[in-house]
Amino acid sequence: PRCGRICPWAATPANAPSFHMSRAINLALCRAMWRWTRSPTVRLSRFSIPLEALPERVGGRAGELLSNSSGPRRDSAGCQALLRELWTESAQFEGEEAHAAIDDAFKVLRAMADMEAELDELMRQRITNANRTGIWFTIGQVVRHRKYGYRGVVAGWDRTPQVDVSGWDGLRSLPSAADQPFYRVVPDLADCNELLGGPRDMKYVAQENLQVLHPSLSRVHHPAIVGTLFTHFDAATSSYVPSIDLAFEYPGSRADDGAASTTAEAVADAQEVLHIVSDVSAKLAAFVSAVLSAPPSPSSS
């Protein structure tokens, strides 16, 4: 779409009384933000809009708009809808308020660049996680620790440990020792109090230390489970359904992902994206750098 449709004042005549900000800067910011929402990394990723990363004034207003919106509230589509609303509002600003809006827009653009780097890494992680060879347990599955007895919900896994586990006592008797997948497990609070002496937020457990539970024992209670990592407990599968973000990071972990048969397609799509991500990211970074370094044009009145 033309930028004038996204930023209504971008097409305003230079001699309009309310047009106090530099038209060139307006257009550059508008185009840069809109291109960000349409970049392959952003368009194909699944994410919540990080309001906490935005300038305070922008983040607060964005939160209000999203809470009252009947349209998309996340991902690329949500960002586009939010941009339209915020840019339309800022078109009415004058004087110091207009200058503050421009300053905030530059900060938002920097936050967008940081977020794209995070989404790029998320896409790479998704490709890695699509290969489940040697992985015994699935996201949302309820398991029990073989040695310590507490139950928990699988919330992530690494093919090899990402922390130093060489001194862990629980690995010494395992056939594979540290050479095996490790899982992030959200433990049941009651089990932790009884078996571990107090509550725990997350446990990092070797695959050979976990076992499948009988469905009748699969209800786990922890404040981090439903609403943060998972949406609800599915009685039919005796497991917890991962959130959109968690399911995106681990493809094939939700029934509505199309199950395991689509995992290969997800890998192929993600790999194709990554071939062009570097080029697009470089071009966007160059564009943003040019915008930030360009001297402001004289304001019209």
mmCIF file with all atom_site columns, C-alpha atoms in Angstrom, residues 125 128-132 134-140 153-162 180-186 203-207 246 249-250:
data_model
loop_
_atom_site.group_PDB
_atom_site.id
_atom_site.type_symbol
_atom_site.label_atom_id
_atom_site.label_alt_id
_atom_site.label_comp_id
_atom_site.label_asym_id
_atom_site.label_entity_id
_atom_site.label_seq_id
_atom_site.pdbx_PDB_ins_code
_atom_site.Cartn_x
_atom_site.Cartn_y
_atom_site.Cartn_z
_atom_site.occupancy
_atom_site.B_iso_or_equiv
_atom_site.pdbx_formal_charge
_atom_site.auth_seq_id
_atom_site.auth_comp_id
_atom_site.auth_asym_id
_atom_site.auth_atom_id
_atom_site.pdbx_PDB_model_num
ATOM 1  C CA . GLN A 1 125 ? 15.787 -22.393 16.443 1.00 0.00 ? 125 GLN A CA 1
ATOM 2  C CA . THR A 1 128 ? 16.588 -27.036 14.643 1.00 0.00 ? 128 THR A CA 1
ATOM 3  C CA . ASN A 1 129 ? 13.597 -28.088 16.745 1.00 0.00 ? 129 ASN A CA 1
ATOM 4  C CA . ALA A 1 130 ? 11.709 -29.446 13.739 1.00 0.00 ? 130 ALA A CA 1
ATOM 5  C CA . ASN A 1 131 ? 14.136 -32.383 13.736 1.00 0.00 ? 131 ASN A CA 1
ATOM 6  C CA . ARG A 1 132 ? 12.888 -34.582 16.590 1.00 0.00 ? 132 ARG A CA 1
ATOM 7  C CA . GLY A 1 134 ? 16.214 -38.937 19.380 1.00 0.00 ? 134 GLY A CA 1
ATOM 8  C CA . ILE A 1 135 ? 13.708 -36.767 21.282 1.00 0.00 ? 135 ILE A CA 1
ATOM 9  C CA . TRP A 1 136 ? 11.467 -38.939 23.459 1.00 0.00 ? 136 TRP A CA 1
ATOM 10 C CA . PHE A 1 137 ? 9.027  -36.424 24.931 1.00 0.00 ? 137 PHE A CA 1
ATOM 11 C CA . THR A 1 138 ? 6.828  -33.696 23.444 1.00 0.00 ? 138 THR A CA 1
ATOM 12 C CA . ILE A 1 139 ? 5.989  -30.142 24.474 1.00 0.00 ? 139 ILE A CA 1
ATOM 13 C CA . GLY A 1 140 ? 3.089  -30.204 26.941 1.00 0.00 ? 140 GLY A CA 1
ATOM 14 C CA . VAL A 1 153 ? 5.232  -30.475 32.162 1.00 0.00 ? 153 VAL A CA 1
ATOM 15 C CA . VAL A 1 154 ? 7.748  -30.415 29.301 1.00 0.00 ? 154 VAL A CA 1
ATOM 16 C CA . ALA A 1 155 ? 8.174  -26.776 28.218 1.00 0.00 ? 155 ALA A CA 1
ATOM 17 C CA . GLY A 1 156 ? 11.264 -27.065 26.008 1.00 0.00 ? 156 GLY A CA 1
ATOM 18 C CA . TRP A 1 157 ? 14.265 -29.175 25.146 1.00 0.00 ? 157 TRP A CA 1
ATOM 19 C CA . ASP A 1 158 ? 17.865 -28.952 23.936 1.00 0.00 ? 158 ASP A CA 1
ATOM 20 C CA . ARG A 1 159 ? 19.538 -31.709 21.959 1.00 0.00 ? 159 ARG A CA 1
ATOM 21 C CA . THR A 1 160 ? 22.626 -31.264 24.147 1.00 0.00 ? 160 THR A CA 1
ATOM 22 C CA . PRO A 1 161 ? 22.842 -29.486 27.536 1.00 0.00 ? 161 PRO A CA 1
ATOM 23 C CA . GLN A 1 162 ? 23.230 -25.722 27.259 1.00 0.00 ? 162 GLN A CA 1
ATOM 24 C CA . GLN A 1 180 ? 21.743 -36.736 25.631 1.00 0.00 ? 180 GLN A CA 1
ATOM 25 C CA . PRO A 1 181 ? 18.847 -34.266 25.254 1.00 0.00 ? 181 PRO A CA 1
ATOM 26 C CA . PHE A 1 182 ? 17.865 -32.127 28.232 1.00 0.00 ? 182 PHE A CA 1
ATOM 27 C CA . TYR A 1 183 ? 14.362 -30.845 28.950 1.00 0.00 ? 183 TYR A CA 1
ATOM 28 C CA . ARG A 1 184 ? 12.978 -27.743 30.611 1.00 0.00 ? 184 ARG A CA 1
ATOM 29 C CA . VAL A 1 185 ? 10.256 -29.023 32.913 1.00 0.00 ? 185 VAL A CA 1
ATOM 30 C CA . VAL A 1 186 ? 7.737  -26.939 34.883 1.00 0.00 ? 186 VAL A CA 1
ATOM 31 C CA . LYS A 1 203 ? 13.906 -27.803 36.261 1.00 0.00 ? 203 LYS A CA 1
ATOM 32 C CA . TYR A 1 204 ? 16.505 -28.832 33.668 1.00 0.00 ? 204 TYR A CA 1
ATOM 33 C CA . VAL A 1 205 ? 16.416 -32.612 33.382 1.00 0.00 ? 205 VAL A CA 1
ATOM 34 C CA . ALA A 1 206 ? 18.279 -35.252 31.371 1.00 0.00 ? 206 ALA A CA 1
ATOM 35 C CA . GLN A 1 207 ? 16.097 -37.327 29.069 1.00 0.00 ? 207 GLN A CA 1
ATOM 36 C CA . LEU A 1 246 ? 5.797  -22.012 22.252 1.00 0.00 ? 246 LEU A CA 1
ATOM 37 C CA . GLU A 1 249 ? 9.337  -22.557 18.504 1.00 0.00 ? 249 GLU A CA 1
ATOM 38 C CA . TYR A 1 250 ? 8.683  -26.311 18.557 1.00 0.00 ? 250 TYR A CA 1
#
